[in-house]
CSV table of C-alpha atoms in Angstrom, one decimal:
chain,number,residue,atom,x,y,z
Y,337,MET,CA,32.5,37.4,-143.3
Y,338,ASN,CA,30.3,39.1,-145.7
Y,339,ARG,CA,31.7,36.7,-147.9
Y,340,ILE,CA,31.5,34.1,-146.1
Y,341,LEU,CA,28.0,34.5,-145.3
Y,342,PHE,CA,26.9,35.3,-149.3
Y,343,ALA,CA,28.4,31.8,-149.4
Y,344,VAL,CA,25.7,30.1,-147.6
Y,345,PHE,CA,23.0,31.7,-148.5
Y,346,SER,CA,23.8,31.2,-152.3
Y,347,MET,CA,24.4,27.6,-151.3
Y,348,ALA,CA,20.9,27.3,-149.3
Y,349,VAL,CA,19.3,28.9,-152.4
Y,350,PHE,CA,20.8,26.2,-155.1
Y,351,VAL,CA,19.6,23.6,-152.5
Y,352,SER,CA,15.5,25.0,-152.8
Y,353,CYS,CA,16.2,25.0,-156.6
Y,354,ALA,CA,17.0,21.1,-156.5
Y,355,GLY,CA,14.7,20.3,-154.6
Y,356,TYR,CA,14.9,16.6,-153.5
Y,357,SER,CA,15.7,13.0,-154.0
Y,358,TYR,CA,13.1,9.7,-153.2
Y,359,GLN,CA,13.9,6.3,-152.7
Y,360,ILE,CA,11.1,3.6,-153.4
Y,361,SER,CA,12.1,-0.2,-152.9
Y,362,GLY,CA,9.1,-2.1,-152.4
Y,363,THR,CA,8.0,-5.6,-151.6
Y,364,ALA,CA,4.3,-7.4,-152.9
Y,365,ASP,CA,3.5,-9.8,-150.5
Y,366,GLY,CA,-0.1,-11.5,-151.2
Y,367,ALA,CA,-0.6,-9.0,-154.0
Y,368,ASN,CA,-0.8,-9.6,-157.5
Y,369,LEU,CA,2.6,-8.5,-158.7
Y,370,GLY,CA,4.6,-11.2,-160.3
Y,371,ASP,CA,7.9,-11.3,-161.6
Y,372,ASN,CA,8.4,-9.3,-165.2
Y,373,GLN,CA,5.9,-7.2,-164.8
Y,374,GLN,CA,6.6,-3.8,-166.0
Y,375,LEU,CA,5.0,-1.5,-162.9
Y,376,PHE,CA,4.4,2.8,-163.7
Y,377,LEU,CA,4.4,5.9,-161.3
Y,378,ARG,CA,2.6,8.5,-162.0
Y,379,THR,CA,1.1,11.8,-159.8
Y,380,ILE,CA,-2.2,12.6,-159.0
Y,381,GLU,CA,-1.9,15.7,-161.6
Y,382,GLY,CA,-1.3,14.3,-164.5
Y,383,ASP,CA,-1.8,11.6,-166.7
Y,384,LYS,CA,1.2,9.9,-167.4
Y,385,ALA,CA,4.0,8.3,-166.4
Y,386,ILE,CA,6.7,9.8,-164.7
Y,387,ASP,CA,9.6,6.6,-164.4
Y,388,SER,CA,8.8,3.2,-164.1
Y,389,CYS,CA,10.3,-0.5,-163.4
Y,390,GLU,CA,10.5,-4.4,-163.5
Y,391,VAL,CA,9.1,-6.2,-160.7
Y,392,VAL,CA,12.5,-9.5,-159.9
Y,393,HIS,CA,11.5,-11.5,-157.4
Y,394,GLY,CA,9.2,-9.8,-155.6
Y,395,LYS,CA,10.5,-6.2,-155.3
Y,396,PHE,CA,10.9,-3.2,-157.1
Y,397,HIS,CA,12.5,0.3,-157.1
Y,398,PHE,CA,12.2,3.6,-157.7
Y,399,THR,CA,14.6,6.7,-157.6
Y,400,GLY,CA,14.1,10.3,-158.4
Y,401,SER,CA,13.7,13.5,-158.0
Y,402,ARG,CA,11.3,16.2,-157.9
Y,403,ASP,CA,11.1,20.1,-157.2
Y,404,SER,CA,8.3,19.6,-154.1
Y,405,VAL,CA,6.5,17.4,-152.4
Y,406,ALA,CA,3.5,15.3,-154.9
Y,407,MET,CA,1.2,12.2,-154.2
Y,408,ALA,CA,1.3,8.8,-156.7
Y,409,ILE,CA,0.3,6.0,-158.0
Y,410,MET,CA,2.0,2.9,-158.6
Y,411,PHE,CA,0.0,1.1,-160.8
Y,412,ILE,CA,0.2,-1.7,-163.5
Y,413,ASN,CA,0.2,-0.9,-166.5
Y,414,ASN,CA,-3.2,1.2,-167.3
Y,415,ASN,CA,-5.2,-0.7,-164.0
Y,416,SER,CA,-8.0,1.2,-162.5
Y,417,GLY,CA,-6.0,0.3,-159.1
Y,418,GLY,CA,-3.2,0.7,-157.9
Y,419,VAL,CA,-1.1,2.0,-154.9
Y,420,PRO,CA,-0.8,5.6,-153.5
Y,421,VAL,CA,2.9,7.1,-152.3
Y,422,ILE,CA,4.4,10.2,-151.2
Y,423,LEU,CA,7.2,10.9,-153.4
Y,424,GLU,CA,9.3,13.4,-150.4
Y,425,GLU,CA,12.3,13.2,-149.0
Y,426,GLY,CA,13.9,10.4,-148.0
Y,427,ASP,CA,14.1,6.3,-148.4
Y,428,ILE,CA,10.9,5.5,-148.4
Y,429,SER,CA,10.0,1.4,-147.8
Y,430,VAL,CA,6.2,0.5,-149.6
Y,431,LYS,CA,4.9,-3.7,-148.4
Y,432,ILE,CA,2.0,-3.8,-151.1
Y,433,GLY,CA,-0.5,-6.8,-149.4
Y,434,PRO,CA,-3.5,-8.2,-150.3
Y,435,ARG,CA,-5.8,-5.1,-149.1
Y,436,ILE,CA,-3.7,-2.3,-148.4
Y,437,PRO,CA,0.0,-0.7,-148.5
Y,438,THR,CA,2.3,-0.2,-145.3
Y,439,LEU,CA,4.5,3.3,-145.8
Y,440,GLN,CA,7.1,3.8,-143.7
Y,441,GLY,CA,10.7,5.5,-144.0
Y,442,THR,CA,9.3,9.4,-144.6
Y,443,TYR,CA,6.5,12.1,-142.4
Y,444,TYR,CA,4.0,11.9,-144.8
Y,445,ASN,CA,3.9,7.9,-146.2
Y,446,GLU,CA,3.9,7.1,-142.4
Y,447,GLN,CA,0.5,9.4,-141.7
Y,448,LEU,CA,-1.0,8.2,-145.2
Y,449,SER,CA,-0.4,4.7,-143.8
Y,450,VAL,CA,-2.2,5.5,-140.8
Y,451,PHE,CA,-4.9,7.0,-142.6
Y,452,LEU,CA,-5.2,4.0,-144.9
Y,453,LYS,CA,-5.2,1.1,-141.9
Y,454,SER,CA,-8.4,3.1,-140.3
Y,455,HIS,CA,-10.1,2.8,-143.6
Y,456,ASP,CA,-9.6,-0.3,-144.1
Y,457,SER,CA,-10.3,-1.7,-140.9
Y,458,LEU,CA,-13.8,0.3,-141.6
Y,459,GLU,CA,-14.4,-1.1,-145.4
Y,460,TYR,CA,-13.5,-4.1,-143.3
Y,461,GLN,CA,-16.5,-3.9,-140.8
Y,462,PHE,CA,-18.8,-2.6,-144.1
Y,463,GLU,CA,-17.8,-5.7,-145.5
Y,464,GLN,CA,-18.7,-8.2,-142.8
Y,465,LEU,CA,-22.5,-6.1,-142.6
Y,466,GLN,CA,-22.5,-6.7,-146.3
Y,467,GLY,CA,-21.5,-10.7,-145.5
Y,468,LYS,CA,-24.3,-10.6,-143.0
Y,469,MET,CA,-26.9,-9.4,-145.0
Y,470,GLU,CA,-26.6,-11.7,-148.3
Y,471,GLU,CA,-27.0,-14.9,-146.0
Y,472,LEU,CA,-30.5,-13.0,-144.2
Y,473,PRO,CA,-31.9,-15.4,-147.5
Y,474,HIS,CA,-30.4,-18.2,-146.7
Y,475,LEU,CA,-31.9,-18.0,-143.3
Y,476,HIS,CA,-35.0,-17.4,-144.3
Y,477,SER,CA,-35.0,-20.8,-147.5
Y,478,GLN,CA,-33.6,-23.2,-144.2
Y,479,ALA,CA,-36.2,-22.2,-141.8
Y,480,ILE,CA,-38.5,-23.1,-144.7
Y,481,MET,CA,-36.7,-26.6,-144.6
Y,482,ASP,CA,-37.2,-26.9,-141.3
Y,483,GLY,CA,-40.4,-26.3,-141.2
Y,484,LEU,CA,-40.0,-23.2,-138.5
Y,485,ASP,CA,-43.0,-20.7,-138.0
Y,486,MET,CA,-41.8,-18.7,-140.8
Y,487,VAL,CA,-44.1,-15.9,-139.2
Y,488,GLN,CA,-41.9,-15.8,-136.8
Y,489,VAL,CA,-38.7,-16.7,-138.9
Y,490,GLU,CA,-39.5,-13.2,-140.8
Y,491,ARG,CA,-40.8,-11.4,-138.1
Y,492,ASP,CA,-36.4,-12.2,-136.9
Y,493,LEU,CA,-35.0,-11.5,-140.3
Y,494,MET,CA,-36.7,-8.5,-140.3
Y,495,GLN,CA,-35.3,-7.2,-137.2
Y,496,LYS,CA,-32.4,-8.4,-138.2
Y,497,SER,CA,-32.3,-6.9,-141.3
Y,498,ARG,CA,-33.1,-3.5,-139.3
Y,499,ASP,CA,-30.2,-3.4,-137.8
Y,500,ILE,CA,-27.8,-4.7,-140.1
Y,501,GLU,CA,-28.7,-1.8,-142.3
Y,502,MET,CA,-28.4,0.6,-139.3
Y,503,GLU,CA,-25.2,-0.3,-138.3
Y,504,ALA,CA,-23.7,0.0,-142.1
Y,505,VAL,CA,-25.2,3.9,-141.8
Y,506,LYS,CA,-22.8,4.5,-138.7
Y,507,VAL,CA,-19.7,3.0,-140.4
Y,508,THR,CA,-20.4,4.8,-143.4
Y,509,GLN,CA,-21.1,7.5,-141.2
Y,510,LYS,CA,-17.5,7.3,-139.5
Y,511,MET,CA,-16.1,6.3,-142.7
Y,512,ASP,CA,-17.0,9.6,-144.3
Y,513,SER,CA,-16.3,11.7,-140.6
Y,514,LEU,CA,-12.4,10.0,-141.0
Y,515,VAL,CA,-11.9,11.4,-144.8
Y,516,THR,CA,-13.0,14.4,-144.0
Y,517,GLY,CA,-11.4,15.2,-141.7
Y,518,PHE,CA,-8.3,14.1,-142.1
Y,519,ILE,CA,-8.5,15.7,-145.7
Y,520,VAL,CA,-8.9,19.8,-143.3
Y,521,ASN,CA,-6.6,18.6,-140.9
Y,522,ASN,CA,-4.5,18.5,-143.4
Y,523,ALA,CA,-6.3,20.9,-146.3
Y,524,ASP,CA,-2.9,23.1,-146.3
Y,525,ASN,CA,-0.1,19.8,-147.6
Y,526,VAL,CA,-0.1,16.7,-149.7
Y,527,LEU,CA,-1.9,15.0,-148.5
Y,528,GLY,CA,-5.4,17.0,-148.1
Y,529,PRO,CA,-6.1,17.0,-151.8
Y,530,GLY,CA,-4.1,13.3,-152.3
Y,531,ILE,CA,-6.9,11.9,-149.6
Y,532,PHE,CA,-9.5,14.2,-152.1
Y,533,TYR,CA,-8.4,12.4,-155.5
Y,534,LEU,CA,-8.3,8.8,-154.1
Y,535,ALA,CA,-12.2,8.9,-152.4
Y,536,THR,CA,-13.2,10.6,-155.4
Y,537,ARG,CA,-11.4,8.9,-158.5
Y,538,ASN,CA,-13.6,6.3,-158.9
Y,539,TYR,CA,-17.2,8.6,-158.9
Y,540,PRO,CA,-18.5,7.9,-162.6
Y,541,TYR,CA,-18.5,12.5,-162.9
Y,542,GLN,CA,-17.8,14.8,-161.0
Y,543,VAL,CA,-20.6,15.6,-158.2
Y,544,MET,CA,-20.5,17.9,-155.4
Y,545,MET,CA,-21.7,15.3,-152.4
Y,546,PRO,CA,-22.6,16.0,-148.9
Y,547,TRP,CA,-19.1,15.1,-147.8
Y,548,ILE,CA,-17.1,17.7,-150.4
Y,549,VAL,CA,-19.7,20.6,-149.3
Y,550,GLU,CA,-18.3,20.2,-146.4
Y,551,VAL,CA,-14.6,20.4,-147.0
Y,552,MET,CA,-15.4,23.1,-149.0
Y,553,SER,CA,-17.0,24.6,-146.4
Y,554,LYS,CA,-13.8,24.0,-144.3
Y,555,THR,CA,-11.2,24.6,-145.8
Y,556,GLY,CA,-9.2,27.2,-147.5
Y,557,ASP,CA,-7.9,28.7,-151.2
Y,558,THR,CA,-4.4,26.4,-150.9
Y,559,PHE,CA,-6.5,23.5,-151.2
Y,560,LYS,CA,-9.0,24.8,-153.7
Y,561,SER,CA,-5.9,25.6,-156.2
Y,562,HIS,CA,-4.7,22.6,-156.5
Y,563,PRO,CA,-4.8,21.5,-159.8
Y,564,TYR,CA,-6.4,17.8,-158.9
Y,565,VAL,CA,-9.1,19.2,-156.3
Y,566,LYS,CA,-9.9,22.7,-159.3
Y,567,HIS,CA,-10.1,20.6,-162.2
Y,568,TYR,CA,-12.7,18.5,-159.5
Y,569,LEU,CA,-14.8,21.0,-158.8
Y,570,SER,CA,-15.1,23.1,-162.4
Y,571,GLU,CA,-16.0,19.6,-164.0
Y,572,ALA,CA,-18.5,19.7,-160.8
Y,573,ASP,CA,-19.9,23.0,-161.0
Y,574,MET,CA,-21.0,22.5,-165.4
Y,575,ASN,CA,-22.4,19.2,-164.8
Y,576,GLN,CA,-24.8,21.2,-162.1
Y,577,ARG,CA,-26.0,23.2,-164.6
Y,578,ARG,CA,-26.4,20.9,-166.8
Y,579,GLU,CA,-29.0,19.6,-165.1
Y,580,LEU,CA,-30.1,22.5,-164.1
Y,581,GLY,CA,-30.9,23.0,-167.9
Y,582,LEU,CA,-28.4,26.0,-167.6
Y,583,ASP,CA,-26.4,24.6,-170.4
Y,584,THR,CA,-27.2,22.8,-173.5
Y,585,ALA,CA,-24.4,20.3,-173.1
Y,586,PRO,CA,-26.1,16.5,-172.7
Y,587,VAL,CA,-24.0,15.1,-168.9
Y,588,ASN,CA,-22.4,12.3,-170.3
Y,589,GLY,CA,-21.8,10.4,-167.1
Y,590,ILE,CA,-17.9,9.9,-168.2
Y,591,ASN,CA,-15.4,10.9,-165.2
Y,592,ASN,CA,-13.2,13.5,-166.6
Y,593,ASN,CA,-10.2,13.5,-164.6
Y,594,PRO,CA,-7.5,12.2,-165.6
Y,595,ALA,CA,-7.4,8.5,-165.7
Y,596,PRO,CA,-8.3,6.8,-161.9
Y,597,VAL,CA,-5.4,4.7,-161.5
Y,598,GLN,CA,-5.2,3.5,-157.3
C-alpha cells in the first residue's frame, strides 16, 4: 500500500514540475492580418518572443508548454499593437476582429474576453461623444450659412458642448472604475497584473495616476511583486523623485517598460 501511495505522490510531483501545455488556434476576421505574415508571441514579463507562427488563409496556431500561467501578447514584427491572450492549460480559441478579440476555451481567457468587451463598449461610447463634439464647429458654420440667430445658436451649441463633456466625464469614470475594480478583484491571479499592463503600457513614462494609487492601496504583495508591476512602481518612484528635484537625473519622457505591444 505504501508503494502505491509513493507511486501516486511521485507522479503528482512529476506532473507539477512538468507544468502545462497550451494550444492556441486563431482566425482573423476584418483585422489587419494577411497571409504569410509572421505572428509572434511574447509574455508581458519579458521583451523576447517565446514563439512564432505564420498566418495561412487567415488562420494561425501556437502550441507550447510553460511552468506557470501568464499573459502574453500576439503581435506582428515590432508593431505597437497586438492581441492579449492568457497562456494556460487547454485549447484556446482566438478570433481577432476589427476592434477587440474574442477568446474562448479556458477560464482566464474567457474572463479576459468579458473584460475587453466591457471596456470596448465604453470606449465606443467615448468615441461617439468625441464625434458629436467634432460636429459642433460644422453646425456653427451651417447656422451662419442659413442666416440663423447666431446668439441663440452659440448659446445652444455651448450647452451641447457642456452636456457632451459631462457625459464624457461619466464614461471616463466608468472606464476607470471598470479597470480598477477588475485589477483589484483579480490581484492574486494572472488577470490583475495583465490588465494593469494593458492599461499602462502606452504611457509615455511611468507615473502614479490616481487610479493606480487606488489600485495599490487595495492590493497586496502578490500583485505588487509581479515583475511588470514591480518595475513600473520602481520607475514611477524614480520619476517622481526627479520631478521633485530629489534626483538630478533628468526625466527623459521615455517609457522604460519593455517595448509596448498589444
